[in-house]
Short mmCIF file of C-alpha atoms in Angstrom, two decimals:
data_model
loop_
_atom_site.label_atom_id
_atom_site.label_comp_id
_atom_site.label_asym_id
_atom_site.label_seq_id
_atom_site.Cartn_x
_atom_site.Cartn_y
_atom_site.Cartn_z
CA UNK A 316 -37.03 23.40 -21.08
CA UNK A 317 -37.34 20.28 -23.34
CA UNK A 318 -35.32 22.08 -26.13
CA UNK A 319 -32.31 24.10 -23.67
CA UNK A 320 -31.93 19.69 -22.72
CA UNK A 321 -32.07 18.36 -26.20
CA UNK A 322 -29.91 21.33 -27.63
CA UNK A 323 -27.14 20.29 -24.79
CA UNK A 324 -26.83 17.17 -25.77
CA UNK A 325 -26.43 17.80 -29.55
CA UNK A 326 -30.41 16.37 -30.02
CA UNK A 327 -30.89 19.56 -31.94
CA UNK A 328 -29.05 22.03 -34.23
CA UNK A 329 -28.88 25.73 -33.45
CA UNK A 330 -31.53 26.66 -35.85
CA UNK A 331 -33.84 24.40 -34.78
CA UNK A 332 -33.33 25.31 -30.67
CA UNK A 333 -33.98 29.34 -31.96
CA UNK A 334 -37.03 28.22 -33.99
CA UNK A 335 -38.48 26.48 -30.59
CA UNK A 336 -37.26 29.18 -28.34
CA UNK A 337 -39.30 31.44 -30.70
CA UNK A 338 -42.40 29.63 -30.34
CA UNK A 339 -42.16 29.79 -26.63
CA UNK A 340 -41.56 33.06 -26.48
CA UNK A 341 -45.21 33.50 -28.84
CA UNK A 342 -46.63 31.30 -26.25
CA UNK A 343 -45.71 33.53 -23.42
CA UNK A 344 -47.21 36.33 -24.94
CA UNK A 345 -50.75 34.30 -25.65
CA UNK A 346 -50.63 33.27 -21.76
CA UNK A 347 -50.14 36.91 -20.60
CA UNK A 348 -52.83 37.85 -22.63
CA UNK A 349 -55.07 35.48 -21.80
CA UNK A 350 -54.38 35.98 -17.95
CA UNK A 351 -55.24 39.37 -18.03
CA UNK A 352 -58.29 38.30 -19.88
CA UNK A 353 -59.51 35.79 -17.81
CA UNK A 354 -58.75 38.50 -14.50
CA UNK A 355 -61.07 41.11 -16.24
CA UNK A 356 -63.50 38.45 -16.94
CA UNK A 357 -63.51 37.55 -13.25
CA UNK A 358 -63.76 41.11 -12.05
CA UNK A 359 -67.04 41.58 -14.38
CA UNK A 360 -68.56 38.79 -12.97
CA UNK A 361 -67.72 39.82 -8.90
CA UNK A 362 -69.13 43.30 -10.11
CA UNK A 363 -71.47 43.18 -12.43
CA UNK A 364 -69.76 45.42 -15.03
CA UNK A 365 -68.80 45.28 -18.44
CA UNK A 366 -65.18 44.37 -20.13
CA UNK A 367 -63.61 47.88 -21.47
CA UNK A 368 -60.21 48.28 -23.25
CA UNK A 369 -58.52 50.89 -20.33
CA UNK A 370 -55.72 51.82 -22.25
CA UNK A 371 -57.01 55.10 -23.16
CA UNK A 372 -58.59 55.83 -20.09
CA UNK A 373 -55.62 54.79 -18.30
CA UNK A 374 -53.80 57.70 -19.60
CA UNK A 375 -56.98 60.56 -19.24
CA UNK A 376 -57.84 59.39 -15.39
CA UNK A 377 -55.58 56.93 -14.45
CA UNK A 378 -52.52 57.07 -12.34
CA UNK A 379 -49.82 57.18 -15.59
CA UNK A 380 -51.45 60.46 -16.56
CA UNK A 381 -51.55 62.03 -12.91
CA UNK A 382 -48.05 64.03 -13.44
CA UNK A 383 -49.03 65.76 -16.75
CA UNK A 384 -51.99 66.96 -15.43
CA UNK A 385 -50.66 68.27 -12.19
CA UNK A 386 -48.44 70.11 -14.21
CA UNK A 387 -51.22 71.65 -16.51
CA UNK A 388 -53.31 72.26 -13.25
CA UNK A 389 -50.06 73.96 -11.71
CA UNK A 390 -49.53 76.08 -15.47
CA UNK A 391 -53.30 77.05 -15.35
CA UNK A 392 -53.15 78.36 -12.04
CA UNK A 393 -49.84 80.49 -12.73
CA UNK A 394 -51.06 82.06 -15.83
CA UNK A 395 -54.44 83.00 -14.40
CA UNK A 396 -52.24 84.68 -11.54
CA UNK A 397 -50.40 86.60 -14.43
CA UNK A 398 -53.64 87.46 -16.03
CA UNK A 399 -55.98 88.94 -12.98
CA UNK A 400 -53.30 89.86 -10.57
CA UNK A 401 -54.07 93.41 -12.36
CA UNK A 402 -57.47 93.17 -12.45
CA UNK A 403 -58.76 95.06 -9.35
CA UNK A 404 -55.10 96.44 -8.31
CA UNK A 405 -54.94 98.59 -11.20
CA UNK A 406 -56.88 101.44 -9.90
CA UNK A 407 -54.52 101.09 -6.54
CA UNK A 408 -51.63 102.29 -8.93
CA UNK A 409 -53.56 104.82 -10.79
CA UNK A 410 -54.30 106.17 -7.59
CA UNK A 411 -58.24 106.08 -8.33
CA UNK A 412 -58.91 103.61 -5.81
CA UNK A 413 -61.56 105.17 -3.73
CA UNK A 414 -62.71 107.92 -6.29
CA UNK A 415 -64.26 105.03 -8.30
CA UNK A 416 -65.53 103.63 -5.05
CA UNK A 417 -67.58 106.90 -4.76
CA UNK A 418 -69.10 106.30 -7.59
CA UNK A 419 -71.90 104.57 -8.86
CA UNK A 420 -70.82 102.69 -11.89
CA UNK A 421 -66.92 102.51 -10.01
CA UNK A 422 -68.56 100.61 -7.16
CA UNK A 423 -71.07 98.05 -8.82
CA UNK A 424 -70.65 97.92 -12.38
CA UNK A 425 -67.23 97.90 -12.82
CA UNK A 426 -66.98 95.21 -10.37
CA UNK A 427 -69.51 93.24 -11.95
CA UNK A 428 -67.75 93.90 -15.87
CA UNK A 429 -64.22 92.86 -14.13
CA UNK A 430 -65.66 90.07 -12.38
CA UNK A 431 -67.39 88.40 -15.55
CA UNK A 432 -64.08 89.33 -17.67
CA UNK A 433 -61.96 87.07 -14.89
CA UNK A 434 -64.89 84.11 -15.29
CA UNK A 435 -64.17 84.29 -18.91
CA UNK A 436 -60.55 83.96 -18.78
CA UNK A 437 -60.79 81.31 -16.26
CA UNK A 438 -63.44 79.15 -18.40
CA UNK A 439 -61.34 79.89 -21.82
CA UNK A 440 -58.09 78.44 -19.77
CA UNK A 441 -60.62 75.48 -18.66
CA UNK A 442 -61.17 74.62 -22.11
CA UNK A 443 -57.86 75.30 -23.41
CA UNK A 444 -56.07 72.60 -21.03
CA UNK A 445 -59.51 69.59 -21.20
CA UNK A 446 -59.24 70.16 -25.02
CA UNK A 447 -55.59 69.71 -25.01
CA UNK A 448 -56.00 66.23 -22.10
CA UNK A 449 -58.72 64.68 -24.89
CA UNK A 450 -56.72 65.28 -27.88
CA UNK A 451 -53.60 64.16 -26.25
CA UNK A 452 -55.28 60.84 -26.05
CA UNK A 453 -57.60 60.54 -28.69
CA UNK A 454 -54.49 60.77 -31.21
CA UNK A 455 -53.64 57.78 -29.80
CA UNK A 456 -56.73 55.63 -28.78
CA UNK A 457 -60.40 55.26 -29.40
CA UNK A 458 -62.40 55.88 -25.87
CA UNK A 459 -65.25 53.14 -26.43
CA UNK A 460 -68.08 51.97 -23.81
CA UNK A 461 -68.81 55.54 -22.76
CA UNK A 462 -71.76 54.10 -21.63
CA UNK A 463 -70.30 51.55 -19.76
CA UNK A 464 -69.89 51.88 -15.55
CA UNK A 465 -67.45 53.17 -14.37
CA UNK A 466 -65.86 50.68 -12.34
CA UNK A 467 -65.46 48.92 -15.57
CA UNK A 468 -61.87 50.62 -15.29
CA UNK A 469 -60.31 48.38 -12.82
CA UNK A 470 -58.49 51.41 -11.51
CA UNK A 471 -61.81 52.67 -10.39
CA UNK A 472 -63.29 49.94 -8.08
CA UNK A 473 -62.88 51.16 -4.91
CA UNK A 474 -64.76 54.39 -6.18
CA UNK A 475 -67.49 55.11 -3.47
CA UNK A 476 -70.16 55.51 -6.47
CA UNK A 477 -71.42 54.24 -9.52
CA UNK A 478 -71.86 56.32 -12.97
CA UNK A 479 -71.33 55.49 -16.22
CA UNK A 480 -68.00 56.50 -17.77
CA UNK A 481 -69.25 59.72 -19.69
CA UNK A 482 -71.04 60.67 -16.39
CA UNK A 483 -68.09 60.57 -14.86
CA UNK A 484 -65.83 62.24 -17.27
CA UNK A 485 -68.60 64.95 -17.12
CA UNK A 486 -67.94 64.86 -13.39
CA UNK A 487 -64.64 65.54 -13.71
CA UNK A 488 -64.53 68.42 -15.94
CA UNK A 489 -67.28 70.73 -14.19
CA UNK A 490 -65.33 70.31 -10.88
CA UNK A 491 -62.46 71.34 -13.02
CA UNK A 492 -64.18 74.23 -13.96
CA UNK A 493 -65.46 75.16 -10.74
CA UNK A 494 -61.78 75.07 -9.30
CA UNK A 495 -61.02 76.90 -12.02
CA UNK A 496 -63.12 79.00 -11.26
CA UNK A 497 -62.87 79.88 -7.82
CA UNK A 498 -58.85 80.22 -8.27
CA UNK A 499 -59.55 82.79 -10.65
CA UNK A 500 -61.67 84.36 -7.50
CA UNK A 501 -59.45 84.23 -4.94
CA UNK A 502 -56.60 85.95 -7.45
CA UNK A 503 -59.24 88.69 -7.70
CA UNK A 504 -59.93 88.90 -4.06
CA UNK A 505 -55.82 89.11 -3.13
CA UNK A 506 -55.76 91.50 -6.07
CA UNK A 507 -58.36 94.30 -4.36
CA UNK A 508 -56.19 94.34 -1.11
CA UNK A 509 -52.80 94.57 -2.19
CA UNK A 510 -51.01 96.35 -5.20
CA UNK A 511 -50.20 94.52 -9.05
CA UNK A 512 -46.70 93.34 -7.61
CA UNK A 513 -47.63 91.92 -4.32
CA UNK A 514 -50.70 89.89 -5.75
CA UNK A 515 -48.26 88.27 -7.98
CA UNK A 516 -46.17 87.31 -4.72
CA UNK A 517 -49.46 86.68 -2.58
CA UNK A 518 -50.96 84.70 -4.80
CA UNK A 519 -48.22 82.29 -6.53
CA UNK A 520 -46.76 81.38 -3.16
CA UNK A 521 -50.10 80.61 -1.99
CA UNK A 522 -51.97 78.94 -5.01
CA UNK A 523 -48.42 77.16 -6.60
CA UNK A 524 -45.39 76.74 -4.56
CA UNK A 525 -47.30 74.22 -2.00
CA UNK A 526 -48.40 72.42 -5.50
CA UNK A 527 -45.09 72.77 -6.73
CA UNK A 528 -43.17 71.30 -3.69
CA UNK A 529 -45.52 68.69 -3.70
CA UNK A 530 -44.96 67.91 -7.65
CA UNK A 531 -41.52 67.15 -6.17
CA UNK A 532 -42.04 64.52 -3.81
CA UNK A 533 -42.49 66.60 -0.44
CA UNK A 534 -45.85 64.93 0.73
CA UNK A 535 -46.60 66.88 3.50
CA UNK A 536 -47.49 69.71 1.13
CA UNK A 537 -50.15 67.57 -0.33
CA UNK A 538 -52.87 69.23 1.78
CA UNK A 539 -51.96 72.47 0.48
CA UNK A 540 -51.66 71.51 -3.09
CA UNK A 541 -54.24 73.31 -5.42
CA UNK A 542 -53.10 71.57 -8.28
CA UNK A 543 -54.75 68.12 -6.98
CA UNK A 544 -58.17 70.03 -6.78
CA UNK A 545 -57.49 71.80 -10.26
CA UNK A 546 -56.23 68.58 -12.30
CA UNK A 547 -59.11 66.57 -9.93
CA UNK A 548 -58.64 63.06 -11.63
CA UNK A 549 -56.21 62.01 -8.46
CA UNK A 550 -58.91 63.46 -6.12
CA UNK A 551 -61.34 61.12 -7.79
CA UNK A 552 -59.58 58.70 -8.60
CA UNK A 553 -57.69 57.76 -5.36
CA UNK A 554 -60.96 57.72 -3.56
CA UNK A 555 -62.37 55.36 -1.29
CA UNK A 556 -64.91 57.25 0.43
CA UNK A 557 -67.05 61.05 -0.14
CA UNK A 558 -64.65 62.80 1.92
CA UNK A 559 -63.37 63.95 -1.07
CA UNK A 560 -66.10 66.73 -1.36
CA UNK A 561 -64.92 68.39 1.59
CA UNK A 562 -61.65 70.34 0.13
CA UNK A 563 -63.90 71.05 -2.92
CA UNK A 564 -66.50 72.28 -0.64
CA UNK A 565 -63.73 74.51 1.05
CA UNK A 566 -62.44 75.81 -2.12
CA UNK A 567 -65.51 76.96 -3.59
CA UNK A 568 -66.73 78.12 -0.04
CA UNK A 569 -63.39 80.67 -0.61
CA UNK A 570 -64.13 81.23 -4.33
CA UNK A 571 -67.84 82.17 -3.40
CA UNK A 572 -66.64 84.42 -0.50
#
């Protein structure tokens, strides 16, 4: 303020009012950082937990990295559609349906050999999409304090529990792979009652268009979204109490089924 007056009334040359406006400007920068220092210092004190650079964290569970993984969930779930809608609706088309069913090895151990073939898929798409979350973000920053609470991440502190951060990230993925899982069960389930073609139709407007209208804004359809179950970090992340478990607890009560 000093320098906009002295620069005004010809005090100061043009070079010199740029040189001071620079200086301000580093200033700024120093008291930004230092604000958000002294806020994360504050928090660890009010909840005895430790300081942890978020930035990478921020992008694998926080709120900035909610849309990409919404989309993978919503991907995942298409292509294992694509992949097992044939699985048990095959033998519909083939027309040797219920001679396998009269059968020993048609009735149990084909089941069982199709069955473990579609839990295979299902983990090997798991994989596919957490290997691809960690690398996208390990390119670009160094995920330190594993052992750290959780609530260390600011974003986290209304979280109803406390784990470390690698217990958590553990967390995370196995209930990934348990959705997973049981999508990859249902699709087999709609697949035994209805033909190759219909499964396809069954299945995506059941398991992705509510996800899909919901990617675009149309929040009713959040209830009906199995993306949020699939990608599970805005589950988690968004929670304030255990009521979470109970669509996870409904999904794998259908997956089991």
């Amino acid at each position: 303020a000093k320098a906009v007056s002295d620069y005004r009334n010809d005090k100061i040359t043009g070079e010199e009012y740029q040189s001071k406006e620079m200086k301000s400007l580093a200033y700024d920068s120093k008291r930004e950082a230092l604000e958000i220092l002294e806020e994360r210092l504050s928090y660890t004190k009010e909840n005895d937990v430790w300081i942890v650079n978020p930035q990478g964290y921020i992008e694998l569970l926080g709120k900035e990295g909610y849309t990409q993984k919404t989309k993978n969930a919503i991907i995942s779930i298409f292509v294992l559609i694509i992949l097992l809608s044939g699985v048990f609706a095959y033998e519909k088309k083939s027309n040797v349906y219920y001679t396998m069913k009269a059968t020993y090895r048609g009735r149990n151990y084909i089941f069982r050999k199709k069955t473990a073939v579609a839990s295979i898929v299902a983990v090997f798409i798991w994989l596919v999409t957490g290997a691809t979350d960690f690398y996208g973000v390990s390119v670009n920053y160094n995920l330190e304090n594993l052992t750290a609470p959780v609530k260390s991440l600011m974003f986290f502190k209304e979280l109803p529990f406390q784990v470390s951060i690698m217990t958590y990230l553990i967390l995370v993925y196995l209930i990934k792979l348990v959705m997973v899982l049981c999508v990859a069960y249902i699709i087999c389930f709609i697949s035994t009652v209805t033909r190759y073609e219909v499964c396809i139709a069954v299945s995506t407007s059941v398991l992705v268009v509510p996800s899909l209208l919901y990617s675009l804004g149309i929040d009713i359809f959040k209830y009906l979204s199995l993306s949020i179950l699939v990608s599970v970090s805005n589950l988690l992340g968004e929670s304030t109490s255990f009521v979470f478990v109970i669509p996870i607890a409904l999904v794998m009560l259908l997956g089991i089924t």
